[in-house]
Coordinates of C-alpha atoms in Angstrom, one line a residue:
M1 CA 133.9 52.6 64.6
E2 CA 130.9 54.5 63.4
L3 CA 127.3 53.6 64.3
K4 CA 124.6 54.1 61.7
V5 CA 120.8 53.6 61.6
V6 CA 119.6 52.1 58.3
S7 CA 115.9 52.1 57.7
I8 CA 114.4 49.2 55.7
E9 CA 112.5 50.7 52.7
K10 CA 109.3 48.8 51.9
P11 CA 105.6 49.2 51.5
A12 CA 103.9 49.7 54.9
D13 CA 102.2 46.3 55.0
M14 CA 104.9 44.1 53.5
N15 CA 106.5 41.4 55.6
F16 CA 110.1 40.6 55.5
I17 CA 112.8 38.5 57.3
L18 CA 116.3 39.9 58.0
G19 CA 119.0 37.5 59.0
Q20 CA 122.7 36.5 58.9
S21 CA 124.3 33.6 57.2
H22 CA 127.8 32.4 56.4
F23 CA 128.3 31.1 52.9
I24 CA 127.8 32.1 49.2
K25 CA 125.3 29.3 48.6
T26 CA 122.9 30.9 51.0
V27 CA 120.9 32.7 48.3
E28 CA 120.1 29.4 46.5
D29 CA 119.4 27.5 49.7
L30 CA 117.0 30.2 51.0
H31 CA 115.2 30.2 47.6
E32 CA 114.8 26.4 47.9
A33 CA 113.5 26.7 51.5
M34 CA 110.9 29.3 50.4
V35 CA 109.5 27.2 47.5
Q36 CA 109.4 24.0 49.6
A37 CA 107.7 25.6 52.5
A38 CA 105.2 27.9 50.7
P39 CA 105.2 27.3 46.9
Q40 CA 102.4 29.9 46.4
M41 CA 104.3 32.7 48.1
K42 CA 105.9 35.4 46.0
F43 CA 109.3 36.5 47.3
G44 CA 112.6 38.3 46.6
I45 CA 115.9 37.6 48.4
G46 CA 119.0 39.8 48.6
F47 CA 122.2 38.4 50.2
C48 CA 125.4 40.4 51.0
E49 CA 128.4 38.4 50.0
S50 CA 131.2 39.3 52.5
S51 CA 134.4 38.2 50.7
G52 CA 135.7 37.8 47.2
P53 CA 133.8 40.1 44.8
A54 CA 131.5 41.2 47.8
L55 CA 128.4 41.5 45.6
V56 CA 124.7 41.5 46.5
R57 CA 123.5 38.1 45.3
F58 CA 119.8 37.8 44.6
T59 CA 117.0 35.5 43.6
G60 CA 113.2 35.1 43.9
N61 CA 110.1 34.6 41.9
D62 CA 108.7 38.1 41.6
P63 CA 110.7 40.9 39.9
Q64 CA 109.4 43.7 42.1
L65 CA 110.2 41.8 45.3
I66 CA 113.7 40.9 44.0
E67 CA 114.4 44.6 43.2
L68 CA 113.2 45.5 46.7
A69 CA 115.5 42.9 48.3
R70 CA 118.5 43.8 46.1
N71 CA 118.2 47.5 47.0
N72 CA 117.8 47.0 50.7
A73 CA 120.6 44.5 50.8
L74 CA 122.9 47.0 49.0
T75 CA 121.8 49.8 51.4
L76 CA 122.6 47.6 54.4
S77 CA 125.9 46.3 52.9
C78 CA 126.5 44.2 56.0
G79 CA 128.6 41.0 55.7
H80 CA 126.5 37.9 55.1
A81 CA 123.2 39.6 55.8
F82 CA 120.2 38.4 53.9
I83 CA 116.7 40.0 53.5
I84 CA 113.6 38.3 52.2
F85 CA 110.5 40.2 51.1
M86 CA 107.3 38.2 50.7
E87 CA 103.7 38.4 49.5
G88 CA 100.9 35.8 49.7
G89 CA 101.9 34.6 53.2
F90 CA 103.5 35.6 56.4
P91 CA 106.9 34.9 58.0
I92 CA 105.3 32.4 60.3
N93 CA 104.6 30.2 57.2
I94 CA 108.3 29.9 56.4
L95 CA 110.4 31.0 59.4
N96 CA 111.3 27.5 60.6
S97 CA 112.3 26.5 57.1
I98 CA 114.6 29.6 56.9
K99 CA 116.1 28.9 60.3
S100 CA 116.8 25.3 59.3
V101 CA 119.0 26.3 56.3
P102 CA 122.4 25.0 57.5
E103 CA 124.3 28.2 56.9
V104 CA 121.7 30.5 58.6
C105 CA 123.3 31.8 61.8
Q106 CA 120.5 34.0 63.1
V107 CA 117.3 35.9 62.3
F108 CA 117.2 39.5 63.5
C109 CA 113.5 40.0 62.7
A110 CA 110.5 38.8 60.9
T111 CA 107.9 41.5 60.6
A112 CA 105.8 43.9 58.6
N113 CA 106.6 46.8 61.0
A114 CA 108.8 49.7 60.2
V115 CA 112.4 48.6 61.0
Q116 CA 115.6 50.4 61.7
V117 CA 118.8 48.4 61.6
I118 CA 121.7 49.4 63.9
V119 CA 124.9 49.0 61.8
A120 CA 128.5 49.3 63.0
E121 CA 131.0 50.3 60.4
T122 CA 134.8 49.8 60.8
E123 CA 137.7 50.0 58.4
Q124 CA 137.1 46.4 57.5
G125 CA 133.4 46.5 56.8
R126 CA 129.9 46.7 58.2
G127 CA 127.8 44.5 60.5
I128 CA 124.4 44.4 62.0
L129 CA 124.3 45.0 65.8
G130 CA 120.5 44.7 66.1
V131 CA 117.2 46.0 65.0
I132 CA 114.5 48.4 66.2
D133 CA 111.3 46.5 65.2
G134 CA 108.2 48.7 65.5
V135 CA 107.4 51.3 68.2
K136 CA 107.8 51.5 72.0
Q137 CA 105.0 49.9 74.0
R138 CA 102.3 52.2 75.2
G139 CA 101.0 50.1 78.1
I140 CA 99.5 46.8 79.1
E141 CA 96.6 45.2 77.2
S142 CA 93.1 45.5 78.7
E143 CA 90.4 42.9 78.6
A144 CA 89.1 44.5 75.4
D145 CA 92.5 44.4 73.9
V146 CA 92.8 40.6 74.7
A147 CA 89.4 40.0 73.0
A148 CA 90.4 42.0 69.9
R149 CA 93.7 40.1 69.7
K150 CA 91.9 36.7 69.9
E151 CA 89.3 37.9 67.4
F152 CA 92.0 39.0 64.9
L153 CA 93.9 35.6 65.1
R154 CA 90.7 33.8 64.4
K155 CA 89.8 36.1 61.6
I156 CA 93.0 35.5 59.7
G157 CA 92.8 31.7 60.4
Y158 CA 95.7 31.2 62.8
K159 CA 93.4 30.1 65.7
L160 CA 90.2 28.1 65.7

């Protein structure tokens, strides 16, 4: 077995969700979940089919986001992994809808941070072991940090 680190390639401020599923219809079901939960959101989905032709399946409603998802899915090449890139919303707007898709097994991350994916490769194929999401913590928040966090959440409309 060989371990690899695969970096997700994306614009610095772009949100995405990385997960694992178990069936070829995932790409269509994720598309439906996205438009039902947040019809205004632009997105692209890439899905790694893990048997048969073993293709990267894709869909979405924005050509650039679709291309980003296809390229990252191919770079990962991990069985039944899916990746969704989005604009015009945040993962929190659609995460429960994604997790409720029957064939979704798990979500590794939902973030705009720089992400490294830890991949194991064997003679059979590749799989995701986990993710490095962001940076190592630098300390504990101060009272000023608490105030800044609360102010930010209100500024973006997630708290009253």
